[in-house]
mmCIF file of C-alpha atoms in Angstrom:
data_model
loop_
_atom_site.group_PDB
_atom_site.id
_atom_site.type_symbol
_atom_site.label_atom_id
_atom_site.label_comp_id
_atom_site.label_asym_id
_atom_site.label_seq_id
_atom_site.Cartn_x
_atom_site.Cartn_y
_atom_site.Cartn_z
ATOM 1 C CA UNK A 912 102.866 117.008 82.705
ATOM 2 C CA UNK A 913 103.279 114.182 85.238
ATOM 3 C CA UNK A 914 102.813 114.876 89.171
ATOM 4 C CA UNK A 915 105.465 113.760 91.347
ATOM 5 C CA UNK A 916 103.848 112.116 94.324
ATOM 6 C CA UNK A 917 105.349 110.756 97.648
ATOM 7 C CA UNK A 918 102.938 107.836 99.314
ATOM 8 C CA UNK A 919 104.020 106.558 102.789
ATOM 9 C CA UNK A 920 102.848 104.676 105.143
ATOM 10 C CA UNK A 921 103.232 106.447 108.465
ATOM 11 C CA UNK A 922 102.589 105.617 112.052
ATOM 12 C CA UNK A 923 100.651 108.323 114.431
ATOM 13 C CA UNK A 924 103.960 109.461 115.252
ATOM 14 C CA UNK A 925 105.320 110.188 111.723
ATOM 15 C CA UNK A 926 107.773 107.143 111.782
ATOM 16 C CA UNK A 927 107.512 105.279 108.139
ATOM 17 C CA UNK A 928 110.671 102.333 109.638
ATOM 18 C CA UNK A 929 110.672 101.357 113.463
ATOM 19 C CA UNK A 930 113.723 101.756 115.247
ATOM 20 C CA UNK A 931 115.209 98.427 113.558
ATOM 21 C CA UNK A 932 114.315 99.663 110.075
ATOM 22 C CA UNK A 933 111.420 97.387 109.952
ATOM 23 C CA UNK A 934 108.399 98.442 108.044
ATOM 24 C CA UNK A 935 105.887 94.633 109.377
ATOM 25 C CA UNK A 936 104.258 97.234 111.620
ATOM 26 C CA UNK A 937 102.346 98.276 108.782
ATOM 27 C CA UNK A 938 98.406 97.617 108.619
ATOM 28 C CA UNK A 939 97.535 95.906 105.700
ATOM 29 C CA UNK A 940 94.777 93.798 104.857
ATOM 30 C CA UNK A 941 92.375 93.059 101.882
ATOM 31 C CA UNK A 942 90.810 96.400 101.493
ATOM 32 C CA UNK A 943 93.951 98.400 101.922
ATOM 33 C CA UNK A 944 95.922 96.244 99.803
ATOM 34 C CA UNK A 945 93.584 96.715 96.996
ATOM 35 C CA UNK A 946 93.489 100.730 97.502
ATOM 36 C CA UNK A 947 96.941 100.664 97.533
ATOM 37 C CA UNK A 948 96.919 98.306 94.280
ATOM 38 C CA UNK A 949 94.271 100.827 92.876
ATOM 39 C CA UNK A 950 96.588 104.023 93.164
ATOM 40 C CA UNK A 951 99.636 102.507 91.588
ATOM 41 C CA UNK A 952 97.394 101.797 88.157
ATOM 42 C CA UNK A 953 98.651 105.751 87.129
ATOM 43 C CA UNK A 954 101.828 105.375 88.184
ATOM 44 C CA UNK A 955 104.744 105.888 84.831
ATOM 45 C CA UNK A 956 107.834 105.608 87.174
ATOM 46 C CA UNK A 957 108.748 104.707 90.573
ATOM 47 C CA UNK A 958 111.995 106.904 91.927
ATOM 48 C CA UNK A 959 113.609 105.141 94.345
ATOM 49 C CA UNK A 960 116.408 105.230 97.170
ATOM 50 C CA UNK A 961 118.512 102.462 97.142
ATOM 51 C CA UNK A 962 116.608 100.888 101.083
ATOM 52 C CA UNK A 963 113.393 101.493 99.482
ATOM 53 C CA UNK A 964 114.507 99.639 96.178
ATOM 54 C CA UNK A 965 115.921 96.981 97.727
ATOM 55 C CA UNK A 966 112.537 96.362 99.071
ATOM 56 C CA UNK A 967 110.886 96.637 96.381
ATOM 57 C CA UNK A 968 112.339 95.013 93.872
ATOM 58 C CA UNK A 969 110.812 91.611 94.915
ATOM 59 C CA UNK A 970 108.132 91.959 92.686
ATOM 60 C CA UNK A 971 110.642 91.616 89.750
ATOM 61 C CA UNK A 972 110.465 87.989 90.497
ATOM 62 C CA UNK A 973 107.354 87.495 92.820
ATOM 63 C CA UNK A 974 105.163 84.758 91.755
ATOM 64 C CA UNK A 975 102.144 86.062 89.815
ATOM 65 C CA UNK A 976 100.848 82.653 89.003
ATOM 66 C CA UNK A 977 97.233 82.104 89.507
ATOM 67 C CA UNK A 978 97.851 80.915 92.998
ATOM 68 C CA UNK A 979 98.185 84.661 94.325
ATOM 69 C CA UNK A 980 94.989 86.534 94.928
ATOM 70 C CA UNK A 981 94.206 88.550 92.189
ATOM 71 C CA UNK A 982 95.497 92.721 93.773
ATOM 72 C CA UNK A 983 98.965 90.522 94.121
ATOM 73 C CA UNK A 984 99.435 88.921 90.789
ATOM 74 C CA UNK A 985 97.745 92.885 89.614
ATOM 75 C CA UNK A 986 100.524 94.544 91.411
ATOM 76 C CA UNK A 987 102.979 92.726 90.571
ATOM 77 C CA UNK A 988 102.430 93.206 87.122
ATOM 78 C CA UNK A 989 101.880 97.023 87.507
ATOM 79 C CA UNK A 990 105.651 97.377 89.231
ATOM 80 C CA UNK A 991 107.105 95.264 86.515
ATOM 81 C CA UNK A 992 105.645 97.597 83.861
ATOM 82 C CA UNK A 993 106.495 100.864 85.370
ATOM 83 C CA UNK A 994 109.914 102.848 84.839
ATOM 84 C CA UNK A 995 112.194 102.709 87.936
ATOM 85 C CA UNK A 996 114.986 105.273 88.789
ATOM 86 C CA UNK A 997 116.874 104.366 91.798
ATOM 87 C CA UNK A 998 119.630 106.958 93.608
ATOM 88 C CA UNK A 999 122.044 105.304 94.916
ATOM 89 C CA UNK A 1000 125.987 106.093 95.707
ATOM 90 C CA UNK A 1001 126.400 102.323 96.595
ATOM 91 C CA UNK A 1002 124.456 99.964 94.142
ATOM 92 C CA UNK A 1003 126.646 98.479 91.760
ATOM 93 C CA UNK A 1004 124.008 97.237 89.345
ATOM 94 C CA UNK A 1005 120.180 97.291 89.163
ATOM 95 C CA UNK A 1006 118.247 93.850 89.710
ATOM 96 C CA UNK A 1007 115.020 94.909 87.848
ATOM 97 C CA UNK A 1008 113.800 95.102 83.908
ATOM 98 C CA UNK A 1009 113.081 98.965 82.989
ATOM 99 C CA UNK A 1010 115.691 100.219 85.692
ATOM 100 C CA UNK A 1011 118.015 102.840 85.548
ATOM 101 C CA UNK A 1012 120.760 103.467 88.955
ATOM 102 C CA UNK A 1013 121.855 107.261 89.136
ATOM 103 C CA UNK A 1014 124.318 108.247 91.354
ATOM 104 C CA UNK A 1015 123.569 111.475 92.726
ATOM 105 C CA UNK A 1016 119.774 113.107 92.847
ATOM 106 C CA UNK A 1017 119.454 115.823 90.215
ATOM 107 C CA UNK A 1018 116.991 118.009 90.550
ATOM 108 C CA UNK A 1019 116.389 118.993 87.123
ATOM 109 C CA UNK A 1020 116.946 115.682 85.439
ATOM 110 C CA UNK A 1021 113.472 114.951 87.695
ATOM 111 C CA UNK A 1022 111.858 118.380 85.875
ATOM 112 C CA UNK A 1023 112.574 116.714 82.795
ATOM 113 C CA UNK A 1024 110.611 114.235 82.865
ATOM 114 C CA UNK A 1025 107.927 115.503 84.863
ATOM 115 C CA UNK A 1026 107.723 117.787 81.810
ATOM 116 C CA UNK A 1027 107.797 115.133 79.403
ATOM 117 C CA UNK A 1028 105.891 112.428 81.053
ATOM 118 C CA UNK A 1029 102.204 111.496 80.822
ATOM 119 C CA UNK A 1030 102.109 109.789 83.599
ATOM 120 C CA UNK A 1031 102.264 110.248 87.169
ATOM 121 C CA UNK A 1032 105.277 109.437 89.014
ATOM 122 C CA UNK A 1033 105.826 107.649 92.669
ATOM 123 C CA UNK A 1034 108.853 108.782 94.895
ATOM 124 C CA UNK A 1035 109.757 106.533 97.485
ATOM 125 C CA UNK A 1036 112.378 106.627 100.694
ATOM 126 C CA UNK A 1037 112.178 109.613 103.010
ATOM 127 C CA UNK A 1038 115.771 111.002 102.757
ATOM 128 C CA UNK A 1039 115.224 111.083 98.673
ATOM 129 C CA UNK A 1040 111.536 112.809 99.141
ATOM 130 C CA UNK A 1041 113.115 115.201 101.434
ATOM 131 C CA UNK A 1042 115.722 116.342 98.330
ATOM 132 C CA UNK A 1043 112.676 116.433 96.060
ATOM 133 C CA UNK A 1044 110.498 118.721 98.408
ATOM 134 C CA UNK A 1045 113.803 120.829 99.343
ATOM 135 C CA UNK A 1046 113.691 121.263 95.343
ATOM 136 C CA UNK A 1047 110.215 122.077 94.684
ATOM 137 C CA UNK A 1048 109.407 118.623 93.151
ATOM 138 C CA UNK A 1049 107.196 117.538 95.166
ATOM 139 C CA UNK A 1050 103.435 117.781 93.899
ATOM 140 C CA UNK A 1051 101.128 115.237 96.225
ATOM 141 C CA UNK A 1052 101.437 113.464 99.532
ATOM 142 C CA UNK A 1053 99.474 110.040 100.004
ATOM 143 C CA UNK A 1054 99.761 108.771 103.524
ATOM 144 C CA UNK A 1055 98.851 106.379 104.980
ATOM 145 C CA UNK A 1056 98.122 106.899 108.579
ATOM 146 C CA UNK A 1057 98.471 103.380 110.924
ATOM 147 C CA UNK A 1058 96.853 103.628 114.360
ATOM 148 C CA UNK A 1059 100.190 102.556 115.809
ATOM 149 C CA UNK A 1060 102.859 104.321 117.886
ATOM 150 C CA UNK A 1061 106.608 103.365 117.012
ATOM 151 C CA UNK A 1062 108.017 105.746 119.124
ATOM 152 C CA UNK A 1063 111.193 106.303 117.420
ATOM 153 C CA UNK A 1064 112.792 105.084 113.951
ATOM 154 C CA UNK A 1065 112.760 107.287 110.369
ATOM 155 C CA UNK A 1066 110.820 109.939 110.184
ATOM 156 C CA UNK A 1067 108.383 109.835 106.900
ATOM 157 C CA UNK A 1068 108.293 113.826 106.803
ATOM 158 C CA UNK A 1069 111.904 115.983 106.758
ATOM 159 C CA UNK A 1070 112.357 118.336 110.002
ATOM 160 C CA UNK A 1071 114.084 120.667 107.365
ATOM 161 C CA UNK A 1072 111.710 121.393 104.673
ATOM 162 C CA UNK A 1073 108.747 123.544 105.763
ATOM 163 C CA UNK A 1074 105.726 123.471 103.057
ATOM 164 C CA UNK A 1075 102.166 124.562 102.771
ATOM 165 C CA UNK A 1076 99.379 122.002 102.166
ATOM 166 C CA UNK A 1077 95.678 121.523 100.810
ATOM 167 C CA UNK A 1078 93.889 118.466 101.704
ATOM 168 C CA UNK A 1079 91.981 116.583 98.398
ATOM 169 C CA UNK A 1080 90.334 113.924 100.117
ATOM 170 C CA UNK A 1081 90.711 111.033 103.007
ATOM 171 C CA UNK A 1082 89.589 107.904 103.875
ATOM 172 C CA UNK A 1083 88.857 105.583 106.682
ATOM 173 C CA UNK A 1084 89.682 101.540 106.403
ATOM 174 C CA UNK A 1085 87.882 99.030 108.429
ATOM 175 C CA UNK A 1086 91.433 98.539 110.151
ATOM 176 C CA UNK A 1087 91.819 101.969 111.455
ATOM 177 C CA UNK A 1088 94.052 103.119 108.738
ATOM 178 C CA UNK A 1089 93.146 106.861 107.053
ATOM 179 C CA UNK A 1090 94.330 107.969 103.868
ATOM 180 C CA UNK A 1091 94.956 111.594 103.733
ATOM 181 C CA UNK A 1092 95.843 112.958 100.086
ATOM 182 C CA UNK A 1093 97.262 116.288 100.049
ATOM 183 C CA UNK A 1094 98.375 118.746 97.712
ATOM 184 C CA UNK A 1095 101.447 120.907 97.764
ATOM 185 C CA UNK A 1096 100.452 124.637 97.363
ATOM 186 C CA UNK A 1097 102.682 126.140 95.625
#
């Protein structure tokens, strides 16, 4: 059975978008990149929002020649090869290989194939993790914590959903940035 897992990057003040919906405020650099490149190797199927798609999707077509460094060309080829499920009332077509566009979120459809699936699934957008955790779904948290204060923008964790958590492990970057990896208790 495949975990459902949401990773976000998050700033000290639990913003994942600034107050322009920009996400460059984000601390990345060689050693996070390749954690981050390094997590998505188990990863079956992303399940998307249609924001969180949209920025995605450039690695459909991102260059993965030999000029890239070698955690780009690696991740690229990792998002190409995964499953994608995006929910979205508004996008009239998807613009990736191995994509499928749902309309509305259904919980169960998601049981499904975490029943059936051997690997691990991603979820990705904070309004769509939000209907997963209301549901139950919701197995793992990875964030990413950035030594940054947006003060204001989207929230990366739901005001409404109230759950119980066990932290697995953590880890400090050279930049500043900690991984926490938490479990849902159940």
């Amino acid at each position: 059975m495949a975990k459902l897992i949401y990773p976000v990057n998050v700033s000290l003040d639990g913003y994942m978008e600034d107050e322009r919906g920009d996400l460059d405020w984000s601390i990345s650099d060689d050693e996070t990149y390749a954690f981050w490149t390094g997590f998505q190797r188990t990863i079956g199927t992303y399940v998307y929002g249609r924001k969180m798609y949209e920025s995605m999707v450039y690695w459909e077509t991102a260059d993965a020649g030999a000029t890239q460094p070698e955690t780009t060309r690696e991740f690229a080829q990792i998002w190409r090869a995964a499953e994608k499920i995006v929910y979205s009332r508004t996008l009239p077509a998807a613009a990736s290989a191995k994509t499928k566009v749902e309309r509305e979120f259904d919980p169960d459809a998601i049981r499904r194939l975490k029943a059936s699936s051997e690997a691990d699934m991603t979820i990705g957008g904070p309004e769509l993790a939000a209907s997963a955790m209301s549901a139950g779904l919701l197995d793992e948290c990875h964030l990413l914590l950035n030594p940054i204060v947006l003060g204001g923008g989207k929230r990366a964790l739901p005001d409404s959903v109230r759950m119980r958590l066990e932290l697995l492990g953590e880890r400090r970057f050279r930049n500043g940035v900690v991984h926490l990896h938490y479990r849902v208790i159940v």
